[in-house]
PDB file of C-alpha atoms in Angstrom:
ATOM      1  CA  GLN A   1     124.088 -25.153 -47.103  1.00 90.00           C
ATOM      2  CA  VAL A   2     122.966 -25.343 -50.803  1.00 95.00           C
ATOM      3  CA  GLN A   3     119.917 -26.858 -52.033  1.00 97.00           C
ATOM      4  CA  LEU A   4     118.934 -27.541 -55.673  1.00 98.00           C
ATOM      5  CA  VAL A   5     115.548 -27.685 -56.885  1.00 97.00           C
ATOM      6  CA  GLU A   6     114.882 -29.582 -60.162  1.00 97.00           C
ATOM      7  CA  SER A   7     111.844 -29.829 -62.342  1.00 96.00           C
ATOM      8  CA  GLY A   8     110.710 -30.852 -65.843  1.00 95.00           C
ATOM      9  CA  GLY A   9     111.200 -34.650 -66.098  1.00 93.00           C
ATOM     10  CA  GLY A  10     108.602 -37.044 -67.368  1.00 96.00           C
ATOM     11  CA  LEU A  11     107.648 -39.427 -70.163  1.00 97.00           C
ATOM     12  CA  VAL A  12     107.805 -38.510 -73.882  1.00 97.00           C
ATOM     13  CA  GLN A  13     108.010 -40.297 -77.196  1.00 98.00           C
ATOM     14  CA  ALA A  14     111.225 -40.401 -79.168  1.00 98.00           C
ATOM     15  CA  GLY A  15     111.575 -37.211 -81.243  1.00 98.00           C
ATOM     16  CA  LYS A  16     109.809 -34.991 -78.730  1.00 98.00           C
ATOM     17  CA  SER A  17     111.263 -32.474 -76.473  1.00 98.00           C
ATOM     18  CA  LEU A  18     111.607 -31.829 -72.727  1.00 97.00           C
ATOM     19  CA  THR A  19     113.255 -28.956 -70.703  1.00 98.00           C
ATOM     20  CA  LEU A  20     114.759 -29.521 -67.260  1.00 98.00           C
ATOM     21  CA  SER A  21     115.227 -26.734 -64.847  1.00 98.00           C
ATOM     22  CA  CYS A  22     117.310 -26.277 -61.857  1.00 98.00           C
ATOM     23  CA  ARG A  23     117.827 -23.457 -59.266  1.00 98.00           C
ATOM     24  CA  ALA A  24     120.232 -23.344 -56.446  1.00 97.00           C
ATOM     25  CA  PHE A  25     119.073 -21.945 -53.019  1.00 96.00           C
ATOM     26  CA  GLY A  26     121.223 -21.207 -50.045  1.00 94.00           C
ATOM     27  CA  SER A  27     124.978 -20.073 -49.414  1.00 92.00           C
ATOM     28  CA  CYS A  28     126.400 -20.653 -52.970  1.00 93.00           C
ATOM     29  CA  PHE A  29     127.769 -17.156 -53.352  1.00 90.00           C
ATOM     30  CA  ARG A  30     129.883 -17.888 -56.477  1.00 94.00           C
ATOM     31  CA  ILE A  31     128.809 -20.584 -59.090  1.00 96.00           C
ATOM     32  CA  ASN A  32     131.836 -21.994 -60.804  1.00 97.00           C
ATOM     33  CA  VAL A  33     130.038 -24.801 -62.895  1.00 97.00           C
ATOM     34  CA  MET A  34     126.328 -25.739 -63.070  1.00 98.00           C
ATOM     35  CA  GLY A  35     124.776 -28.274 -65.332  1.00 98.00           C
ATOM     36  CA  TRP A  36     123.290 -31.684 -65.692  1.00 98.00           C
ATOM     37  CA  PHE A  37     124.189 -35.264 -65.271  1.00 98.00           C
ATOM     38  CA  ARG A  38     122.512 -38.513 -66.213  1.00 98.00           C
ATOM     39  CA  GLN A  39     122.647 -41.857 -64.465  1.00 98.00           C
ATOM     40  CA  THR A  40     121.011 -45.272 -65.635  1.00 97.00           C
ATOM     41  CA  PRO A  41     120.839 -48.390 -63.327  1.00 95.00           C
ATOM     42  CA  GLY A  42     124.188 -49.993 -62.816  1.00 95.00           C
ATOM     43  CA  THR A  43     126.224 -47.046 -64.341  1.00 96.00           C
ATOM     44  CA  GLU A  44     128.019 -43.997 -62.946  1.00 96.00           C
ATOM     45  CA  ARG A  45     126.708 -40.499 -63.354  1.00 97.00           C
ATOM     46  CA  THR A  46     128.077 -38.959 -66.504  1.00 98.00           C
ATOM     47  CA  SER A  47     127.913 -35.315 -67.525  1.00 98.00           C
ATOM     48  CA  VAL A  48     125.483 -34.264 -70.084  1.00 98.00           C
ATOM     49  CA  ALA A  49     125.816 -30.535 -70.353  1.00 98.00           C
ATOM     50  CA  GLU A  50     127.686 -28.117 -67.961  1.00 98.00           C
ATOM     51  CA  ILE A  51     128.198 -24.413 -67.942  1.00 97.00           C
ATOM     52  CA  ILE A  52     131.744 -23.378 -66.835  1.00 95.00           C
ATOM     53  CA  VAL A  53     131.410 -19.751 -65.693  1.00 89.00           C
ATOM     54  CA  GLY A  54     133.488 -17.527 -67.581  1.00 87.00           C
ATOM     55  CA  ASP A  55     134.492 -20.171 -70.022  1.00 86.00           C
ATOM     56  CA  GLN A  56     132.274 -22.393 -72.177  1.00 92.00           C
ATOM     57  CA  THR A  57     129.301 -24.826 -72.114  1.00 96.00           C
ATOM     58  CA  LYS A  58     130.199 -28.518 -72.516  1.00 97.00           C
ATOM     59  CA  TYR A  59     128.177 -31.054 -73.859  1.00 98.00           C
ATOM     60  CA  ALA A  60     128.337 -34.957 -74.046  1.00 98.00           C
ATOM     61  CA  ASP A  61     129.062 -36.051 -77.619  1.00 97.00           C
ATOM     62  CA  SER A  62     125.730 -38.011 -77.486  1.00 97.00           C
ATOM     63  CA  VAL A  63     123.599 -35.066 -77.020  1.00 97.00           C
ATOM     64  CA  ASN A  64     125.561 -32.155 -78.896  1.00 94.00           C
ATOM     65  CA  GLY A  65     123.344 -30.625 -81.316  1.00 96.00           C
ATOM     66  CA  ARG A  66     120.212 -31.765 -79.629  1.00 98.00           C
ATOM     67  CA  PHE A  67     120.421 -30.400 -76.073  1.00 98.00           C
ATOM     68  CA  ASN A  68     120.882 -26.724 -75.339  1.00 98.00           C
ATOM     69  CA  LEU A  69     121.866 -25.555 -71.835  1.00 98.00           C
ATOM     70  CA  THR A  70     121.028 -22.079 -70.810  1.00 96.00           C
ATOM     71  CA  GLY A  71     121.708 -20.229 -67.634  1.00 94.00           C
ATOM     72  CA  ASP A  72     120.897 -17.184 -65.608  1.00 93.00           C
ATOM     73  CA  ILE A  73     123.956 -17.534 -63.284  1.00 92.00           C
ATOM     74  CA  PRO A  74     123.099 -14.447 -61.055  1.00 92.00           C
ATOM     75  CA  LYS A  75     119.703 -16.231 -60.338  1.00 95.00           C
ATOM     76  CA  LYS A  76     121.465 -19.525 -59.953  1.00 96.00           C
ATOM     77  CA  THR A  77     119.359 -21.094 -62.518  1.00 97.00           C
ATOM     78  CA  VAL A  78     119.960 -23.402 -65.669  1.00 98.00           C
ATOM     79  CA  HIS A  79     117.576 -24.835 -68.098  1.00 98.00           C
ATOM     80  CA  LEU A  80     118.354 -27.790 -70.333  1.00 98.00           C
ATOM     81  CA  LEU A  81     116.419 -27.915 -73.570  1.00 98.00           C
ATOM     82  CA  MET A  82     116.436 -31.461 -74.797  1.00 98.00           C
ATOM     83  CA  ASP A  83     115.213 -31.904 -78.488  1.00 98.00           C
ATOM     84  CA  ASP A  84     114.758 -34.827 -80.670  1.00 98.00           C
ATOM     85  CA  LEU A  85     114.901 -37.276 -77.695  1.00 98.00           C
ATOM     86  CA  LYS A  86     116.145 -40.806 -78.030  1.00 98.00           C
ATOM     87  CA  PRO A  87     115.283 -43.891 -75.903  1.00 98.00           C
ATOM     88  CA  GLU A  88     118.940 -43.833 -74.894  1.00 97.00           C
ATOM     89  CA  ASP A  89     118.407 -40.482 -73.292  1.00 98.00           C
ATOM     90  CA  SER A  90     116.215 -42.015 -70.580  1.00 98.00           C
ATOM     91  CA  GLY A  91     117.645 -42.039 -67.127  1.00 98.00           C
ATOM     92  CA  THR A  92     117.687 -40.065 -63.995  1.00 98.00           C
ATOM     93  CA  TYR A  93     118.974 -36.625 -64.402  1.00 98.00           C
ATOM     94  CA  TYR A  94     120.769 -34.771 -61.487  1.00 98.00           C
ATOM     95  CA  CYS A  95     121.610 -31.046 -61.426  1.00 98.00           C
ATOM     96  CA  ARG A  96     124.978 -30.424 -60.082  1.00 98.00           C
ATOM     97  CA  VAL A  97     126.489 -27.075 -58.988  1.00 98.00           C
ATOM     98  CA  ILE A  98     130.111 -26.340 -57.802  1.00 97.00           C
ATOM     99  CA  CYS A  99     130.349 -23.343 -55.672  1.00 96.00           C
ATOM    100  CA  GLY A 100     132.951 -21.110 -54.223  1.00 90.00           C
ATOM    101  CA  SER A 101     136.742 -20.942 -53.588  1.00 89.00           C
ATOM    102  CA  THR A 102     136.469 -24.500 -52.113  1.00 93.00           C
ATOM    103  CA  TRP A 103     134.823 -25.948 -55.465  1.00 93.00           C
ATOM    104  CA  ARG A 104     132.494 -27.684 -53.238  1.00 95.00           C
ATOM    105  CA  HIS A 105     129.894 -30.059 -55.172  1.00 97.00           C
ATOM    106  CA  TYR A 106     126.257 -29.923 -54.442  1.00 97.00           C
ATOM    107  CA  TRP A 107     123.606 -32.254 -56.022  1.00 98.00           C
ATOM    108  CA  GLY A 108     119.819 -32.134 -56.724  1.00 98.00           C
ATOM    109  CA  GLN A 109     117.628 -35.159 -55.845  1.00 97.00           C
ATOM    110  CA  GLY A 110     117.220 -36.317 -59.393  1.00 97.00           C
ATOM    111  CA  THR A 111     114.391 -36.271 -61.976  1.00 97.00           C
ATOM    112  CA  GLN A 112     113.513 -39.068 -64.176  1.00 98.00           C
ATOM    113  CA  VAL A 113     113.391 -38.906 -67.947  1.00 98.00           C
ATOM    114  CA  THR A 114     111.776 -41.735 -69.881  1.00 98.00           C
ATOM    115  CA  VAL A 115     111.881 -41.616 -73.631  1.00 98.00           C
ATOM    116  CA  SER A 116     109.608 -44.297 -75.330  1.00 97.00           C
ATOM    117  CA  PRO A 117     110.419 -45.677 -78.749  1.00 95.00           C
TER     118      PRO A 117
END
């Protein structure tokens, strides 16, 4: 079993910064992909930023240049630094990791980010 522990959400004003952190615990012995998704009411979760191990870090167009995802993959940890936040960045942010040869997905419980105008 794999558990993801998330931290760092909150309420901020537009233009400010927040950092979200996520760490995986348990039997994820090889991380293939790790990163963050965002969901707002009535919409599907969409990828914000993900580290593809051995390849690249991918960002949603809406956050490219403002968000930076860093990772310590051996420690199963990623940090999402979100700069110049906009109200449209608000939502519930979920950490996701894809593990092992089966490429099984695991999700965190979600952390709320609210950006006021």
